[in-house]
XYZ file of C-alpha atoms in Angstrom:
736
model
C 34.683 8.820 -123.570
C 36.706 11.340 -121.799
C 39.884 9.679 -120.309
C 40.126 9.932 -116.646
C 43.636 11.417 -115.440
C 46.119 9.242 -113.935
C 47.443 9.419 -110.332
C 50.801 10.902 -112.083
C 48.917 13.536 -113.784
C 47.306 14.391 -110.754
C 50.332 14.678 -108.846
C 52.264 16.785 -111.374
C 49.093 19.309 -111.294
C 49.323 19.605 -107.539
C 53.131 19.974 -107.694
C 53.034 22.489 -109.960
C 50.108 24.621 -108.146
C 52.452 24.212 -105.063
C 55.501 25.764 -107.014
C 53.446 28.213 -108.437
C 52.415 29.575 -104.967
C 55.891 29.526 -103.922
C 57.001 31.543 -107.058
C 54.138 33.971 -106.133
C 55.196 34.375 -102.505
C 58.771 35.045 -103.399
C 57.596 37.761 -106.085
C 55.247 39.425 -103.713
C 58.027 39.342 -101.255
C 60.396 40.789 -103.636
C 57.801 43.584 -104.466
C 57.206 44.357 -100.757
C 60.922 44.778 -100.268
C 61.805 47.176 -102.943
C 58.655 49.028 -103.495
C 58.525 51.904 -102.050
C 62.155 52.536 -101.837
C 63.849 52.413 -98.264
C 64.122 49.536 -95.650
C 61.230 47.647 -94.198
C 63.173 47.606 -90.821
C 62.942 51.653 -90.826
C 59.339 51.164 -90.812
C 58.944 48.356 -88.431
C 61.282 49.315 -85.951
C 59.896 46.652 -83.234
C 61.670 43.942 -85.513
C 65.423 43.279 -86.237
C 66.766 43.747 -89.876
C 66.359 40.155 -90.710
C 62.917 39.621 -89.001
C 61.601 42.641 -90.953
C 62.095 40.929 -94.296
C 61.114 37.508 -92.797
C 57.807 39.206 -91.861
C 57.141 40.153 -95.137
C 57.985 36.644 -96.559
C 55.786 35.241 -93.875
C 52.851 37.310 -94.985
C 53.191 36.620 -98.771
C 53.713 32.750 -98.050
C 50.659 32.706 -95.838
C 48.358 34.304 -98.526
C 49.967 31.984 -101.374
C 49.315 28.951 -99.328
C 45.615 30.074 -98.696
C 45.404 30.229 -102.639
C 47.062 26.921 -103.026
C 44.444 25.476 -101.074
C 41.773 27.045 -103.150
C 43.551 26.001 -106.225
C 43.882 22.321 -104.923
C 40.078 22.039 -104.420
C 39.260 23.209 -107.991
C 41.411 20.324 -109.242
C 39.369 17.832 -107.317
C 36.454 19.282 -108.950
C 38.162 19.330 -112.692
C 41.615 18.497 -113.115
C 41.918 20.403 -116.347
C 40.229 23.436 -115.705
C 41.052 23.400 -112.130
C 44.407 23.633 -112.976
C 44.147 26.372 -115.321
C 41.892 28.458 -113.128
C 44.122 27.705 -109.865
C 47.228 28.609 -111.654
C 45.591 31.822 -112.531
C 44.274 32.675 -109.078
C 47.575 31.844 -107.638
C 49.491 34.101 -110.076
C 47.071 37.011 -109.473
C 48.811 37.327 -105.921
C 51.759 39.620 -107.027
C 49.667 41.257 -109.803
C 46.992 42.460 -107.306
C 49.816 43.320 -104.513
C 51.642 45.589 -107.238
C 48.207 47.198 -108.287
C 47.920 47.775 -104.437
C 51.301 49.287 -104.197
C 50.723 51.516 -106.956
C 46.912 52.412 -105.987
C 47.815 53.268 -102.416
C 50.631 55.549 -103.583
C 48.238 57.431 -105.969
C 45.198 57.669 -103.688
C 45.935 56.499 -100.240
C 43.243 53.679 -100.671
C 43.727 49.930 -101.158
C 43.250 48.463 -104.681
C 40.668 46.254 -103.524
C 38.177 48.870 -102.297
C 34.815 50.563 -102.911
C 36.708 53.843 -104.261
C 38.651 51.743 -106.893
C 35.423 50.226 -107.712
C 33.963 53.627 -108.383
C 37.075 54.722 -110.450
C 36.799 51.630 -112.730
C 33.068 52.210 -113.027
C 32.635 56.001 -113.433
C 36.096 57.796 -113.735
C 38.449 55.533 -115.601
C 37.736 57.302 -119.180
C 38.215 60.748 -117.770
C 41.341 60.020 -115.831
C 42.945 58.261 -118.624
C 43.055 61.502 -120.496
C 45.742 62.496 -118.364
C 47.990 59.610 -118.846
C 51.198 60.697 -120.910
C 52.317 58.322 -123.789
C 55.485 57.793 -121.822
C 53.678 56.762 -118.688
C 51.461 54.617 -120.689
C 54.471 53.015 -122.132
C 55.936 52.444 -118.841
C 52.811 50.694 -117.556
C 52.664 48.253 -120.830
C 56.377 47.583 -120.496
C 55.832 46.710 -116.783
C 52.838 44.675 -117.482
C 54.385 42.660 -120.466
C 57.585 41.929 -118.216
C 55.384 40.513 -115.406
C 53.256 38.181 -118.135
C 56.648 37.070 -119.521
C 57.872 36.049 -115.990
C 54.495 34.508 -115.287
C 54.831 32.442 -118.356
C 58.282 31.453 -117.444
C 57.035 30.413 -114.245
C 54.367 28.156 -115.471
C 56.789 26.519 -118.085
C 59.436 26.222 -115.249
C 57.015 24.838 -112.645
C 55.600 22.268 -115.147
C 59.079 21.012 -115.852
C 60.040 20.875 -112.132
C 56.757 19.544 -111.144
C 57.433 16.422 -113.645
C 60.967 15.803 -112.327
C 59.567 15.932 -108.685
C 56.617 13.643 -109.374
C 59.160 11.012 -111.343
C 61.434 10.720 -108.187
C 59.637 8.412 -105.903
C 61.878 9.169 -102.764
C 61.119 12.876 -103.007
C 58.734 14.286 -100.556
C 54.949 14.817 -101.302
C 53.033 17.856 -101.854
C 51.574 17.558 -98.231
C 54.862 17.353 -96.863
C 56.104 20.413 -98.847
C 53.052 22.331 -97.679
C 53.922 21.500 -94.042
C 57.216 22.694 -94.402
C 56.257 25.859 -95.878
C 53.537 26.355 -93.400
C 56.133 25.853 -90.548
C 58.434 28.276 -92.164
C 55.742 30.689 -92.192
C 54.956 30.162 -88.696
C 58.593 30.150 -87.699
C 59.232 33.705 -89.372
C 56.061 34.926 -87.441
C 57.259 34.011 -84.015
C 59.042 37.529 -83.343
C 56.433 39.660 -84.973
C 53.600 38.155 -83.040
C 55.729 38.460 -79.746
C 55.792 42.108 -80.413
C 52.448 42.108 -82.075
C 50.794 45.283 -80.315
C 53.535 47.478 -81.357
C 53.936 45.843 -84.962
C 50.459 46.135 -85.671
C 50.450 50.060 -85.025
C 53.729 50.153 -87.023
C 52.098 48.382 -89.865
C 48.893 50.614 -89.425
C 50.831 53.826 -89.830
C 53.190 52.354 -92.892
C 50.980 49.649 -94.533
C 51.858 50.244 -98.172
C 54.317 47.321 -98.283
C 52.557 44.838 -96.228
C 50.346 42.167 -97.989
C 48.323 41.472 -95.055
C 47.064 45.173 -95.023
C 46.819 45.220 -98.992
C 44.281 42.310 -98.684
C 42.434 43.816 -95.549
C 43.561 41.344 -93.071
C 45.266 43.720 -91.075
C 43.840 47.447 -90.839
C 45.649 50.529 -92.376
C 45.663 54.197 -91.533
C 42.847 55.851 -93.687
C 40.343 58.550 -94.027
C 37.941 56.990 -91.666
C 34.128 55.643 -92.250
C 33.890 54.542 -96.033
C 31.401 56.324 -98.213
C 29.951 54.764 -101.145
C 28.332 56.310 -104.252
C 26.374 52.969 -105.240
C 25.549 51.222 -101.833
C 23.998 53.681 -99.329
C 23.035 52.796 -95.870
C 19.257 52.801 -95.403
C 19.447 55.129 -92.157
C 21.641 57.700 -94.046
C 19.159 57.597 -97.249
C 16.150 58.096 -94.927
C 17.702 60.868 -93.221
C 18.763 62.712 -96.339
C 15.115 62.167 -97.841
C 13.861 63.837 -94.713
C 15.712 67.203 -95.886
C 14.238 66.834 -99.467
C 11.712 69.860 -98.984
C 14.412 72.081 -97.393
C 16.683 71.256 -100.047
C 14.305 71.851 -102.773
C 13.301 75.009 -101.393
C 16.742 76.316 -101.543
C 17.275 75.124 -105.005
C 14.209 76.971 -106.156
C 15.689 80.070 -104.564
C 18.957 79.737 -106.511
C 17.378 79.178 -109.692
C 15.140 82.469 -109.104
C 18.146 84.580 -107.998
C 18.484 87.747 -110.119
C 19.965 91.330 -110.114
C 17.927 93.525 -107.661
C 18.071 97.053 -109.258
C 15.634 98.412 -106.700
C 18.444 98.582 -103.975
C 21.134 100.939 -104.439
C 24.291 99.906 -103.343
C 27.593 101.963 -103.813
C 30.234 100.273 -105.651
C 33.862 100.072 -104.298
C 35.050 100.961 -107.822
C 34.144 103.202 -110.715
C 31.541 100.412 -112.303
C 30.585 102.450 -115.347
C 34.117 101.302 -116.980
C 35.666 98.820 -114.893
C 36.673 95.264 -116.224
C 37.021 92.224 -114.395
C 39.503 89.481 -114.795
C 39.080 86.174 -113.163
C 42.015 83.788 -113.406
C 41.864 80.217 -112.371
C 45.229 78.531 -112.367
C 45.629 74.566 -112.020
C 47.005 72.846 -108.977
C 48.024 76.011 -106.726
C 49.360 74.998 -103.211
C 48.874 77.594 -100.516
C 52.698 78.198 -100.104
C 53.437 78.839 -103.967
C 52.400 82.666 -103.741
C 55.876 83.772 -102.781
C 58.964 85.970 -104.115
C 60.787 82.495 -104.776
C 58.004 80.851 -106.760
C 55.718 83.363 -108.192
C 57.260 86.555 -107.534
C 55.064 88.624 -109.904
C 51.735 87.168 -108.293
C 53.440 87.681 -104.918
C 53.832 91.238 -105.666
C 50.281 91.654 -106.857
C 48.819 90.171 -103.705
C 50.552 92.711 -101.701
C 48.290 95.287 -103.114
C 45.034 93.453 -102.608
C 43.281 91.233 -100.090
C 45.470 88.158 -99.563
C 43.546 84.938 -98.588
C 46.140 82.813 -96.768
C 43.664 80.204 -95.267
C 41.806 79.781 -98.340
C 40.093 76.659 -99.469
C 38.472 75.556 -102.760
C 35.261 74.433 -103.172
C 36.729 70.808 -103.382
C 39.766 68.925 -104.479
C 39.193 68.880 -108.091
C 38.674 71.400 -110.890
C 34.963 70.525 -111.443
C 34.222 71.285 -107.635
C 36.469 74.296 -107.358
C 35.119 75.843 -110.582
C 31.410 75.259 -109.458
C 31.881 76.855 -106.172
C 33.532 80.058 -107.326
C 31.047 80.403 -110.368
C 27.922 80.042 -108.165
C 28.982 81.053 -104.713
C 27.942 77.940 -103.580
C 29.198 74.790 -101.676
C 29.901 72.018 -103.986
C 27.234 69.742 -102.416
C 25.088 71.286 -105.068
C 27.151 70.375 -108.091
C 24.921 67.702 -109.295
C 21.719 69.838 -108.950
C 19.896 72.304 -111.490
C 21.752 75.298 -110.554
C 24.907 74.005 -112.365
C 22.932 74.445 -115.597
C 22.153 78.170 -114.796
C 25.426 79.589 -113.413
C 24.929 82.475 -110.952
C 27.923 84.496 -112.010
C 26.949 84.574 -115.660
C 23.263 85.298 -114.818
C 23.797 88.424 -112.532
C 26.751 89.938 -114.669
C 24.659 89.551 -117.924
C 21.686 91.298 -116.107
C 24.252 94.100 -115.105
C 25.250 94.581 -118.700
C 28.511 92.658 -118.771
C 29.836 90.832 -121.732
C 31.116 87.594 -120.629
C 34.180 85.497 -122.114
C 35.798 82.335 -121.249
C 39.167 81.297 -122.549
C 41.105 78.231 -121.435
C 43.390 75.521 -122.634
C 41.394 72.340 -121.855
C 38.506 70.845 -123.538
C 37.455 68.101 -120.952
C 34.651 70.097 -119.296
C 31.798 67.726 -120.406
C 33.922 64.568 -119.232
C 34.084 66.078 -115.806
C 30.460 67.317 -115.928
C 31.160 71.026 -116.103
C 29.674 71.590 -119.474
C 26.651 72.924 -117.565
C 28.421 76.032 -116.404
C 31.524 76.110 -118.698
C 29.585 76.096 -121.905
C 29.222 78.410 -125.003
C 25.699 79.341 -124.174
C 26.345 81.264 -121.065
C 29.073 83.307 -122.689
C 29.310 85.987 -125.250
C 32.713 84.902 -126.350
C 34.111 81.505 -125.716
C 37.169 79.295 -126.877
C 38.677 76.205 -125.344
C 41.491 74.086 -126.932
C 43.184 71.067 -126.328
C 46.445 71.522 -124.107
C 49.376 72.334 -126.228
C 51.410 73.627 -123.313
C 52.460 76.567 -123.081
C 51.190 77.699 -126.221
C 47.416 77.318 -125.339
C 47.816 79.026 -121.940
C 49.479 82.046 -123.794
C 46.557 82.029 -126.143
C 44.075 82.115 -123.453
C 45.910 85.295 -121.860
C 46.067 87.146 -125.153
C 42.639 86.331 -125.962
C 41.641 87.652 -122.388
C 43.413 90.934 -123.068
C 42.168 91.111 -126.589
C 38.510 90.687 -125.281
C 39.113 93.509 -122.759
C 40.799 96.007 -124.745
C 39.485 95.971 -128.244
C 36.672 98.574 -128.878
C 35.652 96.650 -132.075
C 32.059 94.856 -132.503
C 33.617 91.513 -133.121
C 36.649 90.018 -131.687
C 39.560 89.052 -134.187
C 41.114 85.836 -133.232
C 42.990 85.184 -136.477
C 46.282 85.469 -135.020
C 45.404 82.699 -132.391
C 44.039 80.034 -134.454
C 45.949 77.060 -134.716
C 45.843 73.453 -135.840
C 44.332 72.287 -132.211
C 40.703 71.267 -131.663
C 38.697 74.283 -130.467
C 35.182 75.340 -129.659
C 34.538 78.891 -130.736
C 31.388 81.144 -130.434
C 31.556 84.440 -132.243
C 31.193 87.253 -129.816
C 28.245 89.708 -129.549
C 28.389 93.321 -129.528
C 30.928 94.359 -126.875
C 29.691 96.723 -124.185
C 31.371 98.924 -121.770
C 31.306 96.297 -118.979
C 33.382 93.100 -119.812
C 34.419 90.243 -117.431
C 36.684 87.134 -118.490
C 37.478 84.038 -117.139
C 40.975 82.748 -117.972
C 41.651 79.345 -117.233
C 45.554 78.276 -117.020
C 46.348 74.415 -117.360
C 50.183 74.693 -117.287
C 50.859 73.914 -113.751
C 48.730 70.682 -113.850
C 51.066 67.478 -114.071
C 53.184 66.889 -116.229
C 54.050 70.498 -114.934
C 55.355 72.111 -118.488
C 57.255 75.284 -118.704
C 57.889 77.564 -121.776
C 61.363 78.074 -121.733
C 64.725 76.275 -120.431
C 65.252 79.505 -118.224
C 62.661 78.341 -115.941
C 64.497 75.167 -115.057
C 65.624 76.609 -111.942
C 64.892 74.041 -109.219
C 66.806 70.740 -109.969
C 67.052 67.859 -110.101
C 63.470 67.479 -111.495
C 61.360 64.635 -112.797
C 61.008 63.780 -116.362
C 57.719 65.037 -118.075
C 56.350 61.549 -118.729
C 57.770 59.745 -115.712
C 55.224 57.575 -113.799
C 54.443 58.951 -110.111
C 56.157 57.027 -107.323
C 56.302 57.291 -103.795
C 60.010 57.227 -103.536
C 61.141 60.114 -101.403
C 63.907 61.239 -103.806
C 61.363 61.136 -106.698
C 59.040 63.219 -104.638
C 61.590 66.118 -104.532
C 62.197 65.869 -108.189
C 58.484 66.035 -108.843
C 57.951 69.010 -106.681
C 60.893 70.683 -108.279
C 59.534 70.255 -111.736
C 56.258 71.773 -110.332
C 57.958 74.819 -108.924
C 59.419 75.478 -112.375
C 56.435 75.314 -114.009
C 55.166 77.807 -111.493
C 57.836 80.285 -112.361
C 56.851 80.015 -116.212
C 53.038 80.404 -115.177
C 53.995 83.541 -113.179
C 55.358 85.252 -116.292
C 52.410 83.971 -118.388
C 49.716 85.519 -116.241
C 51.610 88.665 -115.368
C 49.769 90.631 -118.354
C 46.484 89.874 -116.391
C 47.514 91.712 -113.148
C 46.285 94.905 -114.066
C 45.838 97.912 -111.739
C 43.029 99.069 -113.681
C 40.600 96.119 -113.409
C 38.965 93.995 -110.892
C 41.394 90.935 -110.709
C 40.635 87.616 -108.709
C 43.289 84.997 -108.920
C 42.741 81.555 -107.526
C 43.860 78.039 -107.837
C 41.163 75.421 -108.709
C 42.431 72.987 -106.147
C 45.666 72.115 -104.345
C 48.222 69.333 -105.098
C 49.300 66.790 -102.549
C 53.067 65.295 -104.005
C 52.580 62.682 -101.303
C 52.505 64.939 -98.423
C 49.095 63.556 -97.481
C 50.065 60.075 -98.530
C 48.555 60.516 -102.158
C 50.325 61.278 -105.529
C 47.229 63.195 -106.989
C 44.455 65.563 -106.167
C 40.942 64.868 -106.276
C 41.563 61.689 -104.088
C 41.086 62.772 -100.320
C 40.147 65.504 -98.242
C 43.379 67.065 -96.859
C 45.106 70.598 -96.386
C 47.231 69.637 -99.456
C 44.328 69.004 -101.829
C 41.537 71.193 -100.741
C 43.367 74.417 -99.939
C 44.469 76.743 -102.616
C 45.331 80.398 -102.497
C 43.138 83.371 -103.775
C 44.018 87.150 -104.176
C 41.428 89.828 -104.624
C 42.327 93.174 -106.195
C 40.495 96.327 -107.237
C 41.358 99.977 -107.644
C 41.521 101.592 -104.306
C 41.522 98.540 -102.276
C 43.148 98.679 -98.922
C 45.893 95.730 -98.786
C 45.336 93.510 -96.075
C 45.859 89.826 -95.408
C 42.997 87.355 -94.058
C 44.388 84.544 -92.040
C 40.658 83.147 -91.188
C 39.272 80.168 -93.280
C 37.803 81.564 -96.570
C 36.648 79.626 -99.708
C 35.823 79.866 -103.252
C 32.218 80.428 -102.492
C 33.257 83.750 -100.960
C 34.791 84.987 -104.060
C 31.348 85.697 -106.031
C 29.555 87.799 -103.115
C 32.767 89.586 -102.814
C 32.848 90.522 -106.548
C 29.130 91.533 -106.540
C 30.015 93.785 -103.590
C 32.964 95.243 -105.348
C 30.891 96.096 -108.494
C 27.853 97.421 -106.246
C 25.423 94.601 -107.346
C 22.601 93.633 -105.053
C 20.780 90.443 -105.407
C 17.101 89.511 -104.956
C 18.069 86.711 -102.272
C 21.456 87.556 -100.909
C 20.848 84.862 -98.438
C 20.962 82.126 -100.985
C 24.867 82.079 -101.687
C 26.788 80.070 -99.219
C 29.766 82.554 -99.410
C 30.023 85.945 -97.813
C 31.309 89.418 -98.718
C 34.964 89.642 -97.711
C 35.352 93.189 -98.468
C 34.290 94.516 -94.935
C 35.073 91.443 -92.990
C 38.138 90.968 -90.695
C 39.717 87.855 -89.109
C 37.206 87.872 -86.137
C 34.206 88.161 -88.474
C 35.170 84.903 -89.767
C 36.188 82.866 -86.889
C 32.719 81.002 -86.108
C 31.464 80.376 -89.379
C 31.477 76.794 -90.944
C 31.524 75.735 -94.428
C 32.185 72.622 -96.557
C 34.746 71.691 -99.127
C 34.092 68.637 -101.437
C 35.906 65.263 -102.430
C 35.888 64.236 -106.022
C 36.209 60.457 -105.186
C 33.176 60.173 -103.280
C 30.248 62.569 -101.635
C 31.885 63.213 -98.521
C 32.917 66.908 -97.623
C 35.245 68.393 -95.204
C 33.769 70.753 -92.634
C 35.975 73.876 -91.934
C 35.634 76.243 -88.977
C 37.478 77.727 -86.215
C 39.102 74.482 -85.085
C 40.925 74.162 -88.494
C 43.511 76.883 -87.607
C 43.574 75.905 -83.792
C 46.406 73.788 -82.603
C 45.485 70.598 -81.194
C 42.129 70.522 -82.891
C 41.297 68.455 -85.615
C 41.748 69.720 -89.311
C 38.315 69.251 -90.275
C 35.370 66.998 -89.744
C 34.409 64.575 -92.700
C 30.360 64.327 -93.239
C 28.199 63.335 -96.004
C 25.376 65.286 -97.270
C 24.756 64.022 -100.622
C 21.614 65.765 -102.260
C 21.893 63.816 -105.469
C 21.744 60.269 -104.264
C 20.330 61.280 -101.030
C 22.527 60.335 -98.213
C 23.642 62.127 -94.960
C 25.647 61.404 -91.982
C 28.418 62.518 -89.758
C 31.451 60.424 -90.512
C 34.611 61.256 -88.359
C 37.358 64.022 -87.587
C 40.464 64.225 -89.659
C 44.204 65.573 -89.249
C 45.527 68.105 -92.007
C 46.775 64.972 -94.056
C 43.247 63.635 -94.104
C 43.731 60.538 -91.813
C 40.969 59.695 -89.302
C 41.815 60.637 -85.543
C 39.917 60.312 -82.408
C 37.050 62.348 -81.652
C 38.132 63.026 -78.278
C 35.621 66.080 -77.635
C 32.744 64.461 -79.351
C 32.036 67.694 -80.962
C 31.908 66.715 -84.523
C 28.110 65.879 -84.647
C 27.285 69.123 -82.977
C 29.233 71.180 -85.656
C 27.728 68.976 -88.398
C 24.333 69.851 -86.823
C 25.105 73.658 -86.827
C 26.317 73.607 -90.401
C 23.069 71.957 -91.402
C 20.706 74.274 -89.759
C 22.686 77.293 -91.321
C 22.266 75.879 -94.821
C 18.851 74.424 -94.747
C 17.320 76.538 -92.142
C 15.978 73.580 -89.882
C 17.344 71.562 -87.285
C 19.248 68.245 -87.965
C 16.952 65.506 -86.310
C 18.665 63.278 -84.058
C 15.816 60.682 -84.479
C 13.564 60.185 -87.394
C 10.370 57.901 -88.007
C 11.842 55.823 -90.775
C 8.624 54.568 -91.802
C 7.090 57.846 -91.864
C 9.645 59.515 -93.857
C 9.575 56.609 -96.488
C 6.071 56.921 -96.675
C 6.024 60.528 -97.241
C 8.784 60.389 -100.119
C 6.806 57.767 -101.861
C 3.273 59.643 -101.808
C 5.350 63.023 -102.627
C 4.201 65.190 -105.448
C 8.060 65.646 -106.344
C 8.873 62.972 -109.028
C 12.524 63.227 -107.803
C 11.532 62.216 -104.372
C 9.369 59.647 -105.373
C 12.193 58.107 -107.355
C 14.778 58.408 -104.703
C 12.195 56.563 -102.396
C 12.169 53.473 -104.942
C 16.059 53.590 -104.639
C 15.692 53.342 -100.882
C 13.399 50.614 -100.884
C 15.402 48.420 -103.407
C 18.135 48.327 -100.588
C 15.656 46.961 -98.017
C 15.738 43.211 -97.762
C 12.403 42.431 -96.149
C 9.995 45.406 -96.890
C 6.880 45.226 -94.938
C 3.303 44.756 -96.628
C 2.758 48.615 -96.251
C 5.797 49.577 -98.165
C 5.062 47.118 -100.981
C 1.316 48.419 -101.093
C 2.907 51.983 -101.793
C 5.151 50.420 -104.164
C 2.480 49.050 -106.268
C 0.755 52.451 -106.457
C 4.030 53.854 -108.010
C 3.679 51.342 -110.890
C 0.792 53.115 -112.015
C 2.439 56.599 -111.493
C 2.117 59.175 -114.015
C 5.828 59.432 -114.481
C 6.963 56.552 -116.928
C 10.351 56.352 -115.485
C 9.087 55.828 -112.121
C 6.395 53.297 -113.510
C 9.288 51.240 -114.941
C 11.439 51.396 -111.942
C 8.667 50.598 -109.509
C 7.913 47.504 -111.582
C 11.505 46.510 -111.374
C 11.441 46.879 -107.531
C 8.415 44.784 -107.322
C 9.950 42.139 -109.352
C 13.051 41.922 -107.135
C 10.926 41.893 -103.963
C 8.751 38.955 -105.523
C 12.043 37.008 -106.461
C 13.461 37.499 -103.045
C 10.411 36.512 -101.248
C 10.416 33.506 -103.336
C 13.800 32.522 -102.339
C 13.164 33.078 -98.717
C 10.186 30.808 -99.000
C 12.251 27.844 -100.997
C 14.996 27.983 -98.096
C 12.213 28.202 -95.288
């Protein structure tokens, strides 16, 4: 027979939970006061020095008391397990807040958000590859210290709770709770007297405020949230309505070929010209300068310098895809990624192709469709051992271009690092090589102490912080790695070759409120410089927006190559265009974290206009919608002119050859998708139906037809959807 807890034992448990709530509130306040560096009063200037700290304590105390009430309820259900689970819930407060502080400094999003859910679900294995041993050690040390502190809190609170319970003249838990609540209210008086101003200040600088971390108060963000998992019905149906246009363009991409019937004069002597395509990690637009990259800067003065240039997206996978295919990154998950256009056309033109790089994570980031040995005559990638692997990539590129032998000799380059090698085929007169250089990726390494020019610099393994002084140190280390990289790639800057140098994306360094690329659409992540050179080029600067997809048609034009369908590419030939020709076009640059893209156009370089417009047109999970305008930091701004939807429609019509419909017949779109001859469209329709809470009888009849579909995957999915609908109706009938 289970022994019932005595009133004294119950009192001890309740007192311990209350003490843990106070400990959690104090720990959360301490974190909020010290991280990030600086003073809270400098961010909430509407409050006095003391009131700014008091406001942090009030927020922490309010959250802790709410958790205490929840834990108290659990003890009424079951004392033992209620005590354990209640203690855990209360002690989660500082842990979650610390996680939010670090997350917000990293990606500008809250820890408790759909973005982080997506990271944990899909991206964590890939991102973990970039964690240095020292950073991992720091994280483990911090976590261990917090767990030890939690254990000490539990032991101390238990001891104090026993003393508190034993003294009959002491106040009860209810009185202690009331006093704490009164203190919280007292500390909130001045903040609430200035609430309108204070709320705006918290909105702009929300990282240290617990109420913002847990979504009780809004914070400055990118705008409308976009999920890869949960897609709004209207957005899905609009996307499905475009399926025919999408598929038509995709077929044209897969069929594109070199057209030898059209004679086009090359801009160079294409009979013996070689092509060097250099991709450098994390290049910011301002780095091609005499101070940071003198060799590349001097080379850019001899060619076409693209100073308002955008990558295909804010990550390597999107940037590389856009450059290799001449397409916007919205096509990244489509079939064309398995048949890269650059490789197809150059191979048909008689070029031998090579790829060399000091990184092997192409499969992890879904780039192995277009960065793979099957597409190249010579291919070698290595795990990063910087700067050695970058130097290897450069030397292999030069060896590939210059050696007249039938097989390339790489004996002098073989090391003990993991590599993937394909023996080259016979080398023809035409050669093109992609050289991917990784040294300017964090941890920003350089080859020699002579490059340690900018100081103070951050240690290689230091965890990224949003402290202003550490921002400068990280940027200094980045600049030192740029000086090293500039000398590394110098041998590739040849006057006798077509040379295109580009960054794969930018790097924010907290300029847009984030510490890493691939986290939001902004100037600092999506913009990256590019230089185009070929013998005989007239040096010039293009200040109108350009992007990676322009580089492929530009290369084809330089080499005098004509395509069977030139209208398929999203990019345009830059060799004969000027700023005026480029002013009015609209293109998209993608986001790694979600399917949103940045619409870039004439407004991007216009003062007082939005930097860009966030939209989503996901042709993989099928959703499309206009979202909101943003500034150059990626933050949502007011759409004062209401032009965003019009620009989205303009871009849509340009890309898919049909107007964007303001109104659609949802039932008809769904019916057509379910009855489509394309298996992909039928499967997409099933996913849409699975999100409808109460599908009508007509929809159910159509789904029943799909349970007998010729495609096994569709049949199984249709049966799952029918089972879910049946369960949902059963529950509804039960409650009715």
